Coordinates of C-alpha atoms in Angstrom, one line a residue:
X272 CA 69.7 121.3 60.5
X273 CA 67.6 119.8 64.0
X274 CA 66.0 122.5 65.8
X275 CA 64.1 122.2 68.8
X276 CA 61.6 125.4 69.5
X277 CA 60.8 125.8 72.9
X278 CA 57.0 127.6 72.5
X279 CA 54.5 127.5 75.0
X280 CA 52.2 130.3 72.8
X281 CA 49.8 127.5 70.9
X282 CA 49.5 129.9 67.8
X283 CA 53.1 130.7 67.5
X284 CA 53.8 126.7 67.7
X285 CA 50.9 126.3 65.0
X286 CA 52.4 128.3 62.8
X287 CA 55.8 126.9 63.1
X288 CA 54.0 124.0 62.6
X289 CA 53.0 124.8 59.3
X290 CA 56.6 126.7 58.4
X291 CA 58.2 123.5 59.0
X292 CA 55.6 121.4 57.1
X293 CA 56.2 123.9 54.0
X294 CA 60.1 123.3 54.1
X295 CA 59.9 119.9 54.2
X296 CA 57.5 120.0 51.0
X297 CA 59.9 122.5 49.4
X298 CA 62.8 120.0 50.4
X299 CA 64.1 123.0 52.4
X300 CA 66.9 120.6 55.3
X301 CA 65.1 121.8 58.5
X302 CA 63.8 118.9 60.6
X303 CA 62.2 121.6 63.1
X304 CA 60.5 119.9 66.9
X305 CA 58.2 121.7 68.7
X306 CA 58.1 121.1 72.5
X307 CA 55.8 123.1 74.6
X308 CA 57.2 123.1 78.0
X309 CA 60.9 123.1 79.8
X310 CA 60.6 119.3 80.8
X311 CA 59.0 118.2 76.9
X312 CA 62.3 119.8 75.7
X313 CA 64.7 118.0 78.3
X314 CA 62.7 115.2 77.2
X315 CA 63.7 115.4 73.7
X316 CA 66.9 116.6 74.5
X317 CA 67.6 112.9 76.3
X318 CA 66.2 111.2 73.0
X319 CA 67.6 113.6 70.2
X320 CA 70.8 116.0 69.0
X321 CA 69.8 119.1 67.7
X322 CA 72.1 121.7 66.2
X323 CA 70.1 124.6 67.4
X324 CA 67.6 124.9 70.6
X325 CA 65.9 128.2 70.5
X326 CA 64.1 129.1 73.4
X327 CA 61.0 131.6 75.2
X328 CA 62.3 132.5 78.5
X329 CA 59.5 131.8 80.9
X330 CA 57.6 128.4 80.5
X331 CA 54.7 127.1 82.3
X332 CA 57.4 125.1 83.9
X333 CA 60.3 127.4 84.9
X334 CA 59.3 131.0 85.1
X335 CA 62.9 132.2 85.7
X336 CA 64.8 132.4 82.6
X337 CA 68.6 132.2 83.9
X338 CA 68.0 128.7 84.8
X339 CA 65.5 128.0 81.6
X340 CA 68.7 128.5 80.2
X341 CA 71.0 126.8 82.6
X342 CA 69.0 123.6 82.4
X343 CA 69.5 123.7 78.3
X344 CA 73.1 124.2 78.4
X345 CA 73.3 121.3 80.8
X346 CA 71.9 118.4 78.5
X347 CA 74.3 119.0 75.6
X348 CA 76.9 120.3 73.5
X349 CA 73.9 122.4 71.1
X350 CA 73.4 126.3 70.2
X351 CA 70.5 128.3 72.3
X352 CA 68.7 131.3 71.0
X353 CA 66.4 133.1 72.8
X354 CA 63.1 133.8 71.6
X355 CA 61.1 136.1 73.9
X356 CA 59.2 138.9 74.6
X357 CA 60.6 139.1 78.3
X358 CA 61.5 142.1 78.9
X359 CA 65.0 141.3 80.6
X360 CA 65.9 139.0 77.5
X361 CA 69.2 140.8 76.6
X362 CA 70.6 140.8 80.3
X363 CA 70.0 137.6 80.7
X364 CA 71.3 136.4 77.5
X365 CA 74.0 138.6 78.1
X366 CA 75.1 136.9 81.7
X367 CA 74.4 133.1 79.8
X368 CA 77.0 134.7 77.2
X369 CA 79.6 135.9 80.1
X370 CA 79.7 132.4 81.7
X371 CA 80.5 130.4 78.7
X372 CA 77.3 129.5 77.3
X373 CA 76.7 128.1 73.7
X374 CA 74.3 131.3 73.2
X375 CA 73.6 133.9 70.1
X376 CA 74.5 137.2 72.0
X377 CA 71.5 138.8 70.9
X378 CA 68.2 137.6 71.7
X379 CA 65.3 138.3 69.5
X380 CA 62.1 139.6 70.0
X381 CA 59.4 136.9 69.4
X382 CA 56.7 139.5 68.5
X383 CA 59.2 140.6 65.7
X384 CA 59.6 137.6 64.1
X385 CA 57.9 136.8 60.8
X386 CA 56.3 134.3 60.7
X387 CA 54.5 134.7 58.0
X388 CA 57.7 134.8 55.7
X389 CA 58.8 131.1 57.3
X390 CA 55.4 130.1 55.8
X391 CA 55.8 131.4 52.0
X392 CA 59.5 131.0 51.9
X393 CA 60.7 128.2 54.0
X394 CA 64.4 128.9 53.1
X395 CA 63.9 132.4 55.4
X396 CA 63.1 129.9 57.9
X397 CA 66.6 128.5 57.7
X398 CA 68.5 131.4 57.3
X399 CA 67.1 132.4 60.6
X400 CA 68.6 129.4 61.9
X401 CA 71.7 129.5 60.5
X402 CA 72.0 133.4 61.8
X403 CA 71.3 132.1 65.4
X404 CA 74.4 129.9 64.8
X405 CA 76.6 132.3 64.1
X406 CA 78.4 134.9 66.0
X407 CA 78.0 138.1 65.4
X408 CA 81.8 138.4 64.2
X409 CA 81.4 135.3 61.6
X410 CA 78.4 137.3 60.4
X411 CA 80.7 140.6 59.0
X412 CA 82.6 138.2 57.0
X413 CA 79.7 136.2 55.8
X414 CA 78.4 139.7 54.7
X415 CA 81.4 140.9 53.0
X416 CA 82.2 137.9 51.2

């Protein structure tokens, strides 16, 4: 799976950084980018598919995270996630959601994530991706299968 993390928090990229360097050593199929502002990742997004983009909310580069959003959606055909500690994440992810948007309903908060468990098992790492790619109603029947 090609993700591309949209982190402008150094240490949060460093240690993706290092979760991504562990799954590639463990032969874990994440090829994870790290772009640290809006027009790095529309950048990429020209060069590269990804399968998932997950993204903070306010960059150094758009503060307003409707069209954070709105400028993803518009350079491909990929899953967002949101990221962020902002604290209107869900309403905004929520309107993205109503108008058609390739978006996981449910944002997550970026101070919950951990981290620490990409690092020692890089395989959490990817079932965090692959839970971003799923809707919430593919997830029950993932579960109860």
């Amino acid at each position: 799976m090609k993700v591309l993390w949209i982190e402008d928090h150094e240490p949060v990229r460093d240690m993706l950084a290092i979760a991504a360097d562990k799954a590639a050593r463990a032969r874990v199929q994440v090829d994870l980018v790290l772009a640290p502002t809006l027009m790095e990742a529309e950048r990429r997004l020209r060069l590269e598919r990804f399968d998932l983009i997950i993204t903070e909310l306010t960059l150094p580069d758009s503060y307003d995270g409707d069209m954070t959003i709105a400028r993803i959606a518009n350079m491909g055909s990929h899953r967002i996630a949101v990221s962020s500690a902002h604290a209107d994440r869900e309403s905004i992810v929520a309107t993205a959601h109503r108008c058609g948007c390739n978006i996981a309903a449910e944002p997550v908060f970026k101070a919950n994530l951990p981290y620490n468990r990409f690092i020692q098992r890089p395989e959490a790492m990817l079932d965090f991706f692959f839970d971003q790619m799923a809707e919430p109603e593919t997830r029950q029947h993932i579960a109860a299968a």
